[in-house]
PDB file of N, CA and C in Angstrom:
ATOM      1  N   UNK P   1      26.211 -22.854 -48.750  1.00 48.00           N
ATOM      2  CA  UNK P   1      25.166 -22.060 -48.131  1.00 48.00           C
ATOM      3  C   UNK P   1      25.197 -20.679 -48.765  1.00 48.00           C
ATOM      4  N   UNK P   2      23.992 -20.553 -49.527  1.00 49.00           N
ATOM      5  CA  UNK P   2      23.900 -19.096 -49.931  1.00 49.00           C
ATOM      6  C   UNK P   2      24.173 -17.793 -48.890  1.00 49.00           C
ATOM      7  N   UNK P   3      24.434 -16.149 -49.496  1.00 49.00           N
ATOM      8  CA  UNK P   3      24.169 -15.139 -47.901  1.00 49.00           C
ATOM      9  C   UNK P   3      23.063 -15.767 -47.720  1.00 49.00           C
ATOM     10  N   UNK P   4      21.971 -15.751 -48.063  1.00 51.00           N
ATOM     11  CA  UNK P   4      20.133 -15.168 -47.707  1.00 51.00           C
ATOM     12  C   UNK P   4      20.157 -16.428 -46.562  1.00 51.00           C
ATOM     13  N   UNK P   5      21.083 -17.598 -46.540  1.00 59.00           N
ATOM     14  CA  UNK P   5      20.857 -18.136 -45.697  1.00 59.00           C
ATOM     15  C   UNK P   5      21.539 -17.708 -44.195  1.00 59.00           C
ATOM     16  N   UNK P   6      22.973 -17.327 -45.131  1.00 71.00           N
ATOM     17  CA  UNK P   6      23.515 -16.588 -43.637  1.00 71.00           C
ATOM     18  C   UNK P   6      23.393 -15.532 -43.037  1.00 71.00           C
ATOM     19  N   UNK P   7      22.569 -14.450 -43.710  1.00 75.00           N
ATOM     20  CA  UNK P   7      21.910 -13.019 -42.733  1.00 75.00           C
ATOM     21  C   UNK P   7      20.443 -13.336 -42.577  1.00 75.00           C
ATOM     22  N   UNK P   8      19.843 -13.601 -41.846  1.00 75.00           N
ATOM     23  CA  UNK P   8      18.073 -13.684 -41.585  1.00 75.00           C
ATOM     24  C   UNK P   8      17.963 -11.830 -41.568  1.00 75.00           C
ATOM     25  N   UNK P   9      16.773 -12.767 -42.682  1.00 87.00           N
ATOM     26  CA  UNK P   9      16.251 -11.192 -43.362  1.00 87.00           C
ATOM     27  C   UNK P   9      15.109 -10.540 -42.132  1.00 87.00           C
ATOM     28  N   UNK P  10      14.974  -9.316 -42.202  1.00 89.00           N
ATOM     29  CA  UNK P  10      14.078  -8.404 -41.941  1.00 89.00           C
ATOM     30  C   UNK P  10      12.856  -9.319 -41.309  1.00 89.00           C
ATOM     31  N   UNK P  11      12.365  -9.612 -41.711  1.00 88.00           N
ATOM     32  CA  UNK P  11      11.199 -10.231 -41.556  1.00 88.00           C
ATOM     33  C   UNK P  11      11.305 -11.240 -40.660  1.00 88.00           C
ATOM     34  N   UNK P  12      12.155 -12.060 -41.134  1.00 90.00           N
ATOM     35  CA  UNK P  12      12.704 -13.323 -39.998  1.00 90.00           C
ATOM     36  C   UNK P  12      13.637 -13.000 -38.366  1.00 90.00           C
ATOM     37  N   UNK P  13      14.123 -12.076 -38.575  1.00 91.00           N
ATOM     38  CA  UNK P  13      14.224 -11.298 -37.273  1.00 91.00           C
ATOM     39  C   UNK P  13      13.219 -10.694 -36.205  1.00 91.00           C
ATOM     40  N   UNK P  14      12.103 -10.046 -37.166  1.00 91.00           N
ATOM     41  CA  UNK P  14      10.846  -9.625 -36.555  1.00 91.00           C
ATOM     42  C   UNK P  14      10.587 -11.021 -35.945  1.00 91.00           C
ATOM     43  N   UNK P  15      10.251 -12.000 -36.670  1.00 92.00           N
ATOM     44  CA  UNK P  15       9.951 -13.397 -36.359  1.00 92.00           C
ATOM     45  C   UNK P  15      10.342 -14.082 -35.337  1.00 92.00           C
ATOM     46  N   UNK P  16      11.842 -13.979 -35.286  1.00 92.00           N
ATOM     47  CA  UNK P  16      12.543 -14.574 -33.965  1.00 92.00           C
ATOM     48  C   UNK P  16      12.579 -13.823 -32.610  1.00 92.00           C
ATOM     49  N   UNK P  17      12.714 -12.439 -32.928  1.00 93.00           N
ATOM     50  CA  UNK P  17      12.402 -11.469 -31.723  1.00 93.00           C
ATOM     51  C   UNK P  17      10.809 -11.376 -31.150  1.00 93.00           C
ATOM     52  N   UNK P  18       9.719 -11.667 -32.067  1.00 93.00           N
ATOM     53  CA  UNK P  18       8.428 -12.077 -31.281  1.00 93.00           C
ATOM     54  C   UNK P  18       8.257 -13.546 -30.939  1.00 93.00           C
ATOM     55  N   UNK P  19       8.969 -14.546 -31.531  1.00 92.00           N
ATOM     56  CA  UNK P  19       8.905 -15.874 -31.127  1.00 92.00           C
ATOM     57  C   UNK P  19       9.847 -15.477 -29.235  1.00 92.00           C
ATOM     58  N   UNK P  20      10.841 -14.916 -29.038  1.00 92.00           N
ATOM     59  CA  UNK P  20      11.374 -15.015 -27.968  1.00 92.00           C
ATOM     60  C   UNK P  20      10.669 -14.094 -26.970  1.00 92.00           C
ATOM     61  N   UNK P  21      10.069 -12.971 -27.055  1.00 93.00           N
ATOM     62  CA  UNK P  21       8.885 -12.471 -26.796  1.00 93.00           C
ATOM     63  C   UNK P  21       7.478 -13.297 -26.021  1.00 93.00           C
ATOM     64  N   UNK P  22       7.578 -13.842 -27.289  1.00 91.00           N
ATOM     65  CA  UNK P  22       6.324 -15.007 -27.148  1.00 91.00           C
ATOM     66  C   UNK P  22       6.878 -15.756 -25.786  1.00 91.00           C
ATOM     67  N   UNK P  23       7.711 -16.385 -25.779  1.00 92.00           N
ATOM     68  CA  UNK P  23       8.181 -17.750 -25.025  1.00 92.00           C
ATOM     69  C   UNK P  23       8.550 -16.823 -23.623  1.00 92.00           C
ATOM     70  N   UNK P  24       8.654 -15.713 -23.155  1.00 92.00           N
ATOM     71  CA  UNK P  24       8.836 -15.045 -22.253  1.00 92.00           C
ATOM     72  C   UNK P  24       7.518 -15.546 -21.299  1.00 92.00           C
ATOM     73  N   UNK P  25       6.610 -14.505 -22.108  1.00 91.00           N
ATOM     74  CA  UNK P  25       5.562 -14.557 -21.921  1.00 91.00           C
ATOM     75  C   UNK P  25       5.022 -16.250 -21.352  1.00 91.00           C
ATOM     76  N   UNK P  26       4.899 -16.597 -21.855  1.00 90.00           N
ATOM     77  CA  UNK P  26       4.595 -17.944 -21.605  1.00 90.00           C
ATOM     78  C   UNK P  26       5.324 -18.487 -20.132  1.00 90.00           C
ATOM     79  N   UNK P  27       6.341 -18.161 -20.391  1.00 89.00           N
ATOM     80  CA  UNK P  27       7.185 -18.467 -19.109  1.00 89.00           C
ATOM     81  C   UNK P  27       7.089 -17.355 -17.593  1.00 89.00           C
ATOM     82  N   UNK P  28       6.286 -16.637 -17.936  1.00 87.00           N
ATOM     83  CA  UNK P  28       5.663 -15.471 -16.785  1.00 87.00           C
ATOM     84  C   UNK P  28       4.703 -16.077 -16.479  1.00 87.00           C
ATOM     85  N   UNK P  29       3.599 -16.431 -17.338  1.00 86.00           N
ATOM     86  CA  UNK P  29       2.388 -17.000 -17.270  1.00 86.00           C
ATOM     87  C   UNK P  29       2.387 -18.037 -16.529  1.00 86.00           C
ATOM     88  N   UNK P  30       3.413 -19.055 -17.102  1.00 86.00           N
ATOM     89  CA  UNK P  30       3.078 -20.574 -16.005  1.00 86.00           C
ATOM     90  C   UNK P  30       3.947 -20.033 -14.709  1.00 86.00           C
ATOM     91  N   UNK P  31       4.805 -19.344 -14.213  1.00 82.00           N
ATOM     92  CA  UNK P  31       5.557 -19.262 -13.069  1.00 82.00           C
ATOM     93  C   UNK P  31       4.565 -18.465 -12.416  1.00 82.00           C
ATOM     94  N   UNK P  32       3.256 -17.751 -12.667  1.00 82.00           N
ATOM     95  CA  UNK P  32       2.340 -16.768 -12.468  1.00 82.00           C
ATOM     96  C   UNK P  32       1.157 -17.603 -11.638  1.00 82.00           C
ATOM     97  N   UNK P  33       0.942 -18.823 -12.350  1.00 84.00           N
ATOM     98  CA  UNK P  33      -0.575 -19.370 -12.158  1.00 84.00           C
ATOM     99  C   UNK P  33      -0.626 -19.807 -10.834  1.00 84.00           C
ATOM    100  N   UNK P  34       0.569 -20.691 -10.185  1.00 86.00           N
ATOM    101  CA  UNK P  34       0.363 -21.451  -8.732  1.00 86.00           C
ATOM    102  C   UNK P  34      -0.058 -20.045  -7.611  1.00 86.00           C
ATOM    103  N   UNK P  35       0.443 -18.773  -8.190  1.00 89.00           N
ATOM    104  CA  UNK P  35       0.730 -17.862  -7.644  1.00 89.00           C
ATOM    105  C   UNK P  35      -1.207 -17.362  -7.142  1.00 89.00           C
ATOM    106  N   UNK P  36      -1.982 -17.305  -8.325  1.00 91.00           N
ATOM    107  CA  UNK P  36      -3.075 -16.781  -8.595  1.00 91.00           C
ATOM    108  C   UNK P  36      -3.739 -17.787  -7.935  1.00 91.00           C
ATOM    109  N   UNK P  37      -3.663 -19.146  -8.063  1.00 94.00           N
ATOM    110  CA  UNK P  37      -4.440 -20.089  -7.754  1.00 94.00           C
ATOM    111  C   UNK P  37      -4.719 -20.017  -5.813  1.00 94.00           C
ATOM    112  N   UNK P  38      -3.435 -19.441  -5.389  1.00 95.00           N
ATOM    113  CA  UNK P  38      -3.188 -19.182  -3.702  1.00 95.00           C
ATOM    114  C   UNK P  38      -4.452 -18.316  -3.544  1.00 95.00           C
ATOM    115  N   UNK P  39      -4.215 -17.086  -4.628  1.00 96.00           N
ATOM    116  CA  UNK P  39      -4.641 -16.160  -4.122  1.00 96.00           C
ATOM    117  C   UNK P  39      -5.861 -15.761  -4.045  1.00 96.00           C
ATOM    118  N   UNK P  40      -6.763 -17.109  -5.115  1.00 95.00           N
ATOM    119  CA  UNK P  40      -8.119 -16.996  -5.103  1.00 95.00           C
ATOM    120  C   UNK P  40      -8.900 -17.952  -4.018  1.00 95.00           C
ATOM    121  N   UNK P  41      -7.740 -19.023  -3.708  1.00 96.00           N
ATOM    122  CA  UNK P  41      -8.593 -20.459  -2.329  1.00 96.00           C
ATOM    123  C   UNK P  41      -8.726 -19.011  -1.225  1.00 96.00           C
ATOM    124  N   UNK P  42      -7.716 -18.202  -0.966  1.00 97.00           N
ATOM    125  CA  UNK P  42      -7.439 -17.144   0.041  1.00 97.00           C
ATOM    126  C   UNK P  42      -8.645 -16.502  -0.519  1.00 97.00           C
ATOM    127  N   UNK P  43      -8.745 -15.770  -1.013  1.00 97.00           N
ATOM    128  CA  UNK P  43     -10.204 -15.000  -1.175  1.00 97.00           C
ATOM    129  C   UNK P  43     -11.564 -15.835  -1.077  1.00 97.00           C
ATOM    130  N   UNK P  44     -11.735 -16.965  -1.576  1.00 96.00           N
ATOM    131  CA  UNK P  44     -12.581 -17.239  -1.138  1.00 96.00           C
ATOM    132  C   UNK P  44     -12.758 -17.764   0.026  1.00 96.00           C
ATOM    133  N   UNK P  45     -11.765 -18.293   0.500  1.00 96.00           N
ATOM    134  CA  UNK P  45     -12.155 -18.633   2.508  1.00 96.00           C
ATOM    135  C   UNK P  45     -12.450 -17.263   2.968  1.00 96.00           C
ATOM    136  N   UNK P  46     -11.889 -16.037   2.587  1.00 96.00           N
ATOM    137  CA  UNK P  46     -12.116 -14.856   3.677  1.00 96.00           C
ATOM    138  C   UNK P  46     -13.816 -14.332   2.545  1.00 96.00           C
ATOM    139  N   UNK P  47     -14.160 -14.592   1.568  1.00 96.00           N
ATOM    140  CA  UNK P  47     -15.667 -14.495   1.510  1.00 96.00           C
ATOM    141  C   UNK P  47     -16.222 -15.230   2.354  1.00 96.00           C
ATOM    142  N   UNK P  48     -15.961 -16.882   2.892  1.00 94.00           N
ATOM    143  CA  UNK P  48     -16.819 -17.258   3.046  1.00 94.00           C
ATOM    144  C   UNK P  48     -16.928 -17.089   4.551  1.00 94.00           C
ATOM    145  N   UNK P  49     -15.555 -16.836   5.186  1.00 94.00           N
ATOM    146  CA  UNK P  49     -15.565 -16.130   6.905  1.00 94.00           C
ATOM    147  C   UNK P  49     -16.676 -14.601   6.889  1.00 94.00           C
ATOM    148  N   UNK P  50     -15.996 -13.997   5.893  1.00 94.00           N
ATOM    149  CA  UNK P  50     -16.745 -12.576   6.103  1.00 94.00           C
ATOM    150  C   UNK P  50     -17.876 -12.478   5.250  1.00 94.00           C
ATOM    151  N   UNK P  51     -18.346 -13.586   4.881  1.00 96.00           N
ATOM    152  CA  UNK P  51     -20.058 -13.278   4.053  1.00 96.00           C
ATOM    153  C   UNK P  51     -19.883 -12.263   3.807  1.00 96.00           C
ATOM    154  N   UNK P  52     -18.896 -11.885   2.512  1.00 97.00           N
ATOM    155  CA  UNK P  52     -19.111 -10.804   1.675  1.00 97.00           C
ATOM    156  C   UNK P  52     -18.502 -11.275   0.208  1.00 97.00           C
ATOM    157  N   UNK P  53     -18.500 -10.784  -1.230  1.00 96.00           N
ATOM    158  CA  UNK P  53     -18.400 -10.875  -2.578  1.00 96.00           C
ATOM    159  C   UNK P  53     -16.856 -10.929  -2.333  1.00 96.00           C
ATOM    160  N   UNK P  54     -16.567 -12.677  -3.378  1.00 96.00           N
ATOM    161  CA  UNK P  54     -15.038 -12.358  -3.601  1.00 96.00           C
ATOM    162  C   UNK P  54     -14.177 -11.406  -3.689  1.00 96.00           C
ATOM    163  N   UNK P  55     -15.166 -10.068  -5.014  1.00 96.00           N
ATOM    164  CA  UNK P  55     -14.210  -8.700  -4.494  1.00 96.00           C
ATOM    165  C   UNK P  55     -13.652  -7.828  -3.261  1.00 96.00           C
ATOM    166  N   UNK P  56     -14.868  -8.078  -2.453  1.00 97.00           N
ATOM    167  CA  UNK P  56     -14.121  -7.073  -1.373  1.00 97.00           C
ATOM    168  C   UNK P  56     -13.472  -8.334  -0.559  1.00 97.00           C
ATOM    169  N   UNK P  57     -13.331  -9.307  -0.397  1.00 97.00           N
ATOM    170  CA  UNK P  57     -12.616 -10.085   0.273  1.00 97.00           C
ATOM    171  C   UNK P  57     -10.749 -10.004  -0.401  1.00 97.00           C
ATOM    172  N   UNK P  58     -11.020 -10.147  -1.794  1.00 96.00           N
ATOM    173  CA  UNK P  58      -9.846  -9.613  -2.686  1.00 96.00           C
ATOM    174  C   UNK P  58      -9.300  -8.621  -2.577  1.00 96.00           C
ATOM    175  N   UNK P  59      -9.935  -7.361  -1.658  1.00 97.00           N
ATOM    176  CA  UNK P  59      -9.693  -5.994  -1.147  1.00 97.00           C
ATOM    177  C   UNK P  59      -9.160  -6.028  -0.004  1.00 97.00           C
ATOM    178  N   UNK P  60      -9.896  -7.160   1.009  1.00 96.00           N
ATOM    179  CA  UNK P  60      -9.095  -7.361   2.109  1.00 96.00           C
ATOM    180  C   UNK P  60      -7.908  -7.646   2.182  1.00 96.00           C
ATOM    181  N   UNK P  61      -7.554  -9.009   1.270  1.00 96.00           N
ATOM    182  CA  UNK P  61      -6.224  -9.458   1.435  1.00 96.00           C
ATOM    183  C   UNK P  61      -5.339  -8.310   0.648  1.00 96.00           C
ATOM    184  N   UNK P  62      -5.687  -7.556  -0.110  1.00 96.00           N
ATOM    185  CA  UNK P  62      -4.997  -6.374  -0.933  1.00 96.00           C
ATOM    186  C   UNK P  62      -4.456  -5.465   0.506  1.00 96.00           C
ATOM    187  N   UNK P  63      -5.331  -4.864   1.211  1.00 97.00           N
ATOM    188  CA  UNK P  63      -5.064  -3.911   2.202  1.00 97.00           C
ATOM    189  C   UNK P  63      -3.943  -4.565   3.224  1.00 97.00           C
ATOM    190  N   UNK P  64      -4.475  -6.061   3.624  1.00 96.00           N
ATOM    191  CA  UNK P  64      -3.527  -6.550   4.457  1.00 96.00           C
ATOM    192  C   UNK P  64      -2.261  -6.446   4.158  1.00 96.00           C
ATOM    193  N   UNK P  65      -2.095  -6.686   2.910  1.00 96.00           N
ATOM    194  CA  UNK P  65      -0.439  -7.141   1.706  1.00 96.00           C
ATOM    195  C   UNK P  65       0.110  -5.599   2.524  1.00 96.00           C
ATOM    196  N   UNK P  66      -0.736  -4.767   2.229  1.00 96.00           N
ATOM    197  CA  UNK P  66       0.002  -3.609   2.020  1.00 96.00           C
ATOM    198  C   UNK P  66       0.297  -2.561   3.064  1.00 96.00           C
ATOM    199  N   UNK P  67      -0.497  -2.889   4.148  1.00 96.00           N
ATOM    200  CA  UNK P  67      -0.773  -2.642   6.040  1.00 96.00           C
ATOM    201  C   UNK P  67       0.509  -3.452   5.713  1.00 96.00           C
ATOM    202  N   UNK P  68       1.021  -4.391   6.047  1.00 96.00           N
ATOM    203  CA  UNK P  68       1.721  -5.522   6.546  1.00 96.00           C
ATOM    204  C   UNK P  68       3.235  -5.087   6.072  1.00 96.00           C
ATOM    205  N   UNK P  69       3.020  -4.532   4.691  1.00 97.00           N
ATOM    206  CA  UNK P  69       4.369  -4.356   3.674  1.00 97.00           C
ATOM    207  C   UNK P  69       4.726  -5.699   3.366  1.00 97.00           C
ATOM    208  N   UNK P  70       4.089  -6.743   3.023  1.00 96.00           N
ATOM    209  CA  UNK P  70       4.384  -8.115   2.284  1.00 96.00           C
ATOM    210  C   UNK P  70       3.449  -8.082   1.232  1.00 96.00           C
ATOM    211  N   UNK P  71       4.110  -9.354   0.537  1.00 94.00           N
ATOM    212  CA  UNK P  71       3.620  -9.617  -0.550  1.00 94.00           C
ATOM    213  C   UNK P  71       2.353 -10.269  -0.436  1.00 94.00           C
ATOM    214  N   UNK P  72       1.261 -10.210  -1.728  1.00 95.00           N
ATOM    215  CA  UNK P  72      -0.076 -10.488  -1.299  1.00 95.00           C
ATOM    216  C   UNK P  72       0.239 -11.916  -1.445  1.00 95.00           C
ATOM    217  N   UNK P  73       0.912 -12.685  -1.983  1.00 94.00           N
ATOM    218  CA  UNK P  73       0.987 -14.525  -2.187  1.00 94.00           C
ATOM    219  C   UNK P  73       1.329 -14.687  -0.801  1.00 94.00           C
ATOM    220  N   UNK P  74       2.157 -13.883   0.101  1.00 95.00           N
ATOM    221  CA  UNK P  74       2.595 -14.497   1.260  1.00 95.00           C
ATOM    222  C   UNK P  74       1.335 -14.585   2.275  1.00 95.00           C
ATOM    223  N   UNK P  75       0.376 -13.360   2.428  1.00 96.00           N
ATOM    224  CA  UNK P  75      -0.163 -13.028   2.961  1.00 96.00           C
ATOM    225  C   UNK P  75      -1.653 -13.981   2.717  1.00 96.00           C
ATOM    226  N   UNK P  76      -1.675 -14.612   0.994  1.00 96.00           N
ATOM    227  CA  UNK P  76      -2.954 -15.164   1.096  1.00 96.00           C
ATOM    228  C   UNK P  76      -2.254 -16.821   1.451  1.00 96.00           C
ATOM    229  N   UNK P  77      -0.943 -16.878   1.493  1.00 95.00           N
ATOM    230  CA  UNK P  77      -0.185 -18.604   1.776  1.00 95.00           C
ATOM    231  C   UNK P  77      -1.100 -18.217   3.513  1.00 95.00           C
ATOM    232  N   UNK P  78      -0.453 -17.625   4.382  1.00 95.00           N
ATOM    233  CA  UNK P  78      -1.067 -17.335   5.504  1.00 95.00           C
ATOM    234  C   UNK P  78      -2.384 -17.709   6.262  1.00 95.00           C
ATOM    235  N   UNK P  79      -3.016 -17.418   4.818  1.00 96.00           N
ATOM    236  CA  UNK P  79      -4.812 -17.418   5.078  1.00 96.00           C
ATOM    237  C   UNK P  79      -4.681 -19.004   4.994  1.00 96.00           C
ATOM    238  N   UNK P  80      -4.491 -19.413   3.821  1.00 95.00           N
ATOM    239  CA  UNK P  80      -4.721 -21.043   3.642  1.00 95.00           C
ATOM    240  C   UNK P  80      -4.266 -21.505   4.651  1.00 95.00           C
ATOM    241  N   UNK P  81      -2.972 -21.303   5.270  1.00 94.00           N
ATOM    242  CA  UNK P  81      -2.459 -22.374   6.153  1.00 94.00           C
ATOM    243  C   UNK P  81      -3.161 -22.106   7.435  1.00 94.00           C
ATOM    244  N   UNK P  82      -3.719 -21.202   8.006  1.00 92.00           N
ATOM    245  CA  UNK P  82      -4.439 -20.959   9.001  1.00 92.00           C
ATOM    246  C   UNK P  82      -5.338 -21.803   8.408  1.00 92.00           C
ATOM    247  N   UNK P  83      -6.191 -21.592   7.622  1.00 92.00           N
ATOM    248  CA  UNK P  83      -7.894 -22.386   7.177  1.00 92.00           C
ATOM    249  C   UNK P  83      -7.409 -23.683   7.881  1.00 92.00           C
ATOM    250  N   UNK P  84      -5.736 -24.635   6.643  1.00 90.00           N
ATOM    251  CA  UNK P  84      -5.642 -25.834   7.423  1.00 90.00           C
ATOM    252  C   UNK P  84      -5.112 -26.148   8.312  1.00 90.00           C
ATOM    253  N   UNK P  85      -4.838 -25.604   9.459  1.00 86.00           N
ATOM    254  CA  UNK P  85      -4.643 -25.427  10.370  1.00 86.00           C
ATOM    255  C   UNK P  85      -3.425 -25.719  10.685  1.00 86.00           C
ATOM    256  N   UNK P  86      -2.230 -25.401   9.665  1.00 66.00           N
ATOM    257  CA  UNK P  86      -1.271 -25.822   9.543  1.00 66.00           C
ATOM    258  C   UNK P  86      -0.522 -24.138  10.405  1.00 66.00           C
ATOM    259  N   UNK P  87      -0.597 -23.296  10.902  1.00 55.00           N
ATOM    260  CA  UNK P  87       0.234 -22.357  11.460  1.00 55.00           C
ATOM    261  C   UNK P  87      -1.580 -21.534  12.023  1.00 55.00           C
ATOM    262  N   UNK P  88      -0.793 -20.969  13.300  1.00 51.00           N
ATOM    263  CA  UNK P  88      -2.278 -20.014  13.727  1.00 51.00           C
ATOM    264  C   UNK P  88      -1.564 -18.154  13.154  1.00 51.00           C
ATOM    265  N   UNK P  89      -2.486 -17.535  13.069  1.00 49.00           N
ATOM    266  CA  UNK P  89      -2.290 -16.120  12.798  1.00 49.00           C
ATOM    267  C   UNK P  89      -2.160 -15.137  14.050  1.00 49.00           C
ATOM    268  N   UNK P  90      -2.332 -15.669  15.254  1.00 49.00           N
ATOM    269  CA  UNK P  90      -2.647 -15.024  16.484  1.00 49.00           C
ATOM    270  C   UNK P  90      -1.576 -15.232  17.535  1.00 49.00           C
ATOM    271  N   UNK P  91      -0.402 -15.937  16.829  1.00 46.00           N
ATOM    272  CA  UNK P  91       1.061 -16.611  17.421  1.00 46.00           C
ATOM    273  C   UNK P  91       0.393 -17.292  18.750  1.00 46.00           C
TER     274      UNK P  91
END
């Protein structure tokens, strides 16, 4: 085995440090999506309770998260499971 094989040059470092970069990323992204997917069924049931634009319904559950001091995934899990009537919000 030549060095050039045993020091990765300049370039190939850049390479491996954005390939691991890369794969981060990726791995934020998919642990991210189930997350987003909550948080939009939740916005749209509270558009379609409060006949108003996904955004300000997206504002609602924002204010609640943050009235509440929880997290907005917990707060839009909440909404869904009320919709299916799987827990009430009113104890």
């Amino acid at each position: 085995m030549s060095s050039d094989q045993q020091h990765p040059t300049t370039d190939e470092q850049a390479l491996r440090q954005e390939l691991a970069e890369a794969q981060a990323t990726l791995r934020q992204l998919r642990s991210a999506m189930p997350t987003n997917r909550l948080i939009g069924v939740a916005t749209g049931i509270i558009a379609e309770r409060l006949r108003v634009t996904p955004e300000r319904a997206l504002d609602a559950l924002v204010r609640a998260s943050q009235n509440d001091n929880r997290k907005l995934r917990d707060v839009a899990m909440d909404v869904v499971n009320e919709h299916r009537g799987l827990t009430t919000l009113d104890g």
